[in-house]
């Protein structure tokens, strides 16, 4: 089986603290929340072979603080993830043929939109529960899915759960 984790970047400093949105750093809360969620993912049996990470400062920092939980994972920093629509993110996911366990560290609304798109195709009980809970994907929020081996196909997705910092 293949897994996909959609992980929204951790809490960042306010946009008015920097000249460009792409340069926003993580806030202190983000530095503590993201590792907690990553640890919970690992405790749930989810690992990562490959991370696709937006080139924005806050996503890079998010990966930096969660990467120790996913020892040995390779990382690809992709500028295309900064302002990608859900369909663009899904296309990038589908291009990763070699990764069995993939994480995407990106931004809302696109990460939330993709999670909802995948959830609409899931028929399992966990997906129904997550659909009710997932009003928006919060910072340091993660949704995980399982797919049969082979290409990622929406109609074959099963939801593994939704994690967030408390």
Tab-separated table of C-alpha atoms in Angstrom:
chain	number	residue	atom	x	y	z
A	1	UNK	CA	0.000	0.000	0.000
A	2	UNK	CA	1.036	3.608	-0.591
A	3	UNK	CA	0.370	6.477	1.788
A	4	UNK	CA	-0.080	10.192	1.285
A	5	UNK	CA	0.032	12.739	4.094
A	6	UNK	CA	-1.146	16.286	3.472
A	7	UNK	CA	0.481	18.496	6.123
A	8	UNK	CA	-0.308	22.181	6.387
A	9	UNK	CA	2.629	24.312	7.485
A	10	UNK	CA	2.874	25.215	11.158
A	11	UNK	CA	1.675	28.501	12.666
A	12	UNK	CA	3.621	31.399	11.116
A	13	UNK	CA	4.323	34.944	12.206
A	14	UNK	CA	1.783	37.559	11.056
A	15	UNK	CA	2.051	38.657	7.426
A	16	UNK	CA	2.491	42.287	8.423
A	17	UNK	CA	5.821	41.394	10.102
A	18	UNK	CA	7.529	40.747	6.743
A	19	UNK	CA	7.750	42.427	3.374
A	20	UNK	CA	6.847	39.298	1.362
A	21	UNK	CA	4.433	36.554	2.403
A	22	UNK	CA	6.820	33.862	1.163
A	23	UNK	CA	9.406	35.007	3.753
A	24	UNK	CA	7.249	34.481	6.856
A	25	UNK	CA	8.956	32.468	9.620
A	26	UNK	CA	7.268	30.112	12.050
A	27	UNK	CA	5.818	31.559	15.219
A	28	UNK	CA	6.893	29.993	18.531
A	29	UNK	CA	3.639	27.986	18.630
A	30	UNK	CA	4.416	26.546	15.205
A	31	UNK	CA	7.808	25.351	16.383
A	32	UNK	CA	6.154	23.271	19.105
A	33	UNK	CA	2.895	22.203	17.393
A	34	UNK	CA	4.332	20.679	14.203
A	35	UNK	CA	6.645	18.177	15.935
A	36	UNK	CA	3.752	17.015	18.134
A	37	UNK	CA	1.633	16.241	15.074
A	38	UNK	CA	4.554	14.529	13.305
A	39	UNK	CA	5.145	12.366	16.396
A	40	UNK	CA	1.456	11.409	16.440
A	41	UNK	CA	1.669	10.404	12.766
A	42	UNK	CA	4.656	8.168	13.490
A	43	UNK	CA	2.885	6.680	16.519
A	44	UNK	CA	-0.009	5.858	14.167
A	45	UNK	CA	2.428	3.866	12.026
A	46	UNK	CA	2.890	6.449	9.296
A	47	UNK	CA	6.341	7.038	7.900
A	48	UNK	CA	7.720	9.106	5.030
A	49	UNK	CA	10.078	8.191	2.177
A	50	UNK	CA	9.707	11.470	0.292
A	51	UNK	CA	8.637	14.967	1.308
A	52	UNK	CA	7.422	17.542	-1.204
A	53	UNK	CA	7.851	20.913	0.480
A	54	UNK	CA	6.905	24.390	-0.706
A	55	UNK	CA	9.840	26.782	-0.959
A	56	UNK	CA	8.134	29.297	1.350
A	57	UNK	CA	10.102	29.943	4.540
A	58	UNK	CA	7.336	28.692	6.853
A	59	UNK	CA	6.985	25.360	5.013
A	60	UNK	CA	10.743	24.859	4.914
A	61	UNK	CA	10.894	25.514	8.661
A	62	UNK	CA	7.945	23.178	9.229
A	63	UNK	CA	9.780	20.390	7.435
A	64	UNK	CA	12.940	21.173	9.403
A	65	UNK	CA	11.162	20.685	12.745
A	66	UNK	CA	9.241	17.534	11.696
A	67	UNK	CA	11.977	15.837	9.632
A	68	UNK	CA	13.620	14.193	12.686
A	69	UNK	CA	10.433	12.117	13.070
A	70	UNK	CA	10.818	10.884	9.477
A	71	UNK	CA	14.471	9.866	9.523
A	72	UNK	CA	15.860	8.954	6.117
A	73	UNK	CA	13.165	10.724	4.102
A	74	UNK	CA	14.284	12.495	0.979
A	75	UNK	CA	13.027	16.030	0.373
A	76	UNK	CA	12.133	17.938	-2.776
A	77	UNK	CA	11.589	21.682	-2.369
A	78	UNK	CA	9.107	22.807	-5.009
A	79	UNK	CA	8.322	26.443	-5.777
A	80	UNK	CA	5.174	25.217	-7.542
A	81	UNK	CA	3.656	24.273	-4.159
A	82	UNK	CA	3.647	27.869	-2.916
A	83	UNK	CA	0.557	28.959	-4.831
A	84	UNK	CA	-0.609	25.703	-6.384
A	85	UNK	CA	-4.285	24.941	-6.701
A	86	UNK	CA	-5.509	21.600	-5.341
A	87	UNK	CA	-5.402	20.079	-8.841
A	88	UNK	CA	-1.773	21.193	-9.242
A	89	UNK	CA	-0.811	19.604	-5.924
A	90	UNK	CA	-2.589	16.389	-6.921
A	91	UNK	CA	-0.687	16.346	-10.227
A	92	UNK	CA	2.617	16.723	-8.343
A	93	UNK	CA	1.597	13.846	-6.069
A	94	UNK	CA	0.792	11.632	-9.046
A	95	UNK	CA	4.240	12.283	-10.534
A	96	UNK	CA	5.937	10.656	-7.530
A	97	UNK	CA	5.982	7.088	-8.780
A	98	UNK	CA	8.862	5.858	-6.621
A	99	UNK	CA	7.647	6.994	-3.199
A	100	UNK	CA	5.599	4.518	-1.184
A	101	UNK	CA	5.127	6.988	1.689
A	102	UNK	CA	4.737	10.598	0.595
A	103	UNK	CA	4.150	13.789	2.580
A	104	UNK	CA	3.289	17.164	1.080
A	105	UNK	CA	4.006	20.204	3.263
A	106	UNK	CA	2.072	23.114	1.834
A	107	UNK	CA	-0.450	25.887	2.245
A	108	UNK	CA	-4.156	26.507	2.601
A	109	UNK	CA	-6.557	26.788	0.955
A	110	UNK	CA	-4.958	24.308	-1.434
A	111	UNK	CA	-4.084	21.593	1.083
A	112	UNK	CA	-7.576	21.719	2.575
A	113	UNK	CA	-9.157	21.696	-0.879
A	114	UNK	CA	-7.156	18.632	-1.912
A	115	UNK	CA	-7.966	16.830	1.339
A	116	UNK	CA	-11.680	17.454	0.776
A	117	UNK	CA	-11.399	16.349	-2.866
A	118	UNK	CA	-9.806	13.059	-1.840
A	119	UNK	CA	-12.221	12.577	1.070
A	120	UNK	CA	-15.176	12.841	-1.336
A	121	UNK	CA	-13.909	9.680	-3.033
A	122	UNK	CA	-13.341	7.720	0.190
A	123	UNK	CA	-16.076	5.323	1.247
A	124	UNK	CA	-14.672	4.304	4.639
A	125	UNK	CA	-16.016	5.233	8.091
A	126	UNK	CA	-12.895	7.199	9.009
A	127	UNK	CA	-13.404	9.437	5.969
A	128	UNK	CA	-16.969	10.229	7.019
A	129	UNK	CA	-15.753	11.240	10.491
A	130	UNK	CA	-12.895	13.350	9.080
A	131	UNK	CA	-15.244	15.099	6.613
A	132	UNK	CA	-17.372	16.209	9.585
A	133	UNK	CA	-14.331	17.434	11.564
A	134	UNK	CA	-12.434	19.099	8.749
A	135	UNK	CA	-13.984	22.554	8.501
A	136	UNK	CA	-10.556	23.841	7.479
A	137	UNK	CA	-7.108	22.276	7.684
A	138	UNK	CA	-5.516	24.055	10.652
A	139	UNK	CA	-1.864	24.968	10.891
A	140	UNK	CA	0.157	21.828	11.675
A	141	UNK	CA	-2.910	19.843	10.601
A	142	UNK	CA	-2.435	16.588	8.701
A	143	UNK	CA	-4.746	14.250	6.808
A	144	UNK	CA	-3.455	10.853	5.726
A	145	UNK	CA	-4.683	8.523	3.020
A	146	UNK	CA	-3.884	5.029	1.844
A	147	UNK	CA	-3.881	3.851	-1.765
A	148	UNK	CA	-3.203	0.477	-3.388
A	149	UNK	CA	0.254	0.050	-4.909
A	150	UNK	CA	0.572	1.683	-8.301
A	151	UNK	CA	-0.465	5.171	-9.392
A	152	UNK	CA	-2.347	7.413	-6.956
A	153	UNK	CA	-6.019	7.291	-8.014
A	154	UNK	CA	-8.733	9.271	-6.225
A	155	UNK	CA	-11.321	6.521	-6.465
A	156	UNK	CA	-8.991	4.099	-4.623
A	157	UNK	CA	-8.299	6.304	-1.595
A	158	UNK	CA	-9.030	5.309	1.984
A	159	UNK	CA	-8.685	7.813	4.813
A	160	UNK	CA	-6.328	6.947	7.654
A	161	UNK	CA	-7.181	9.935	9.840
A	162	UNK	CA	-6.841	13.600	10.708
A	163	UNK	CA	-4.297	14.956	13.196
A	164	UNK	CA	-3.901	18.415	14.679
A	165	UNK	CA	-2.083	20.035	17.579
A	166	UNK	CA	-4.053	20.464	20.791
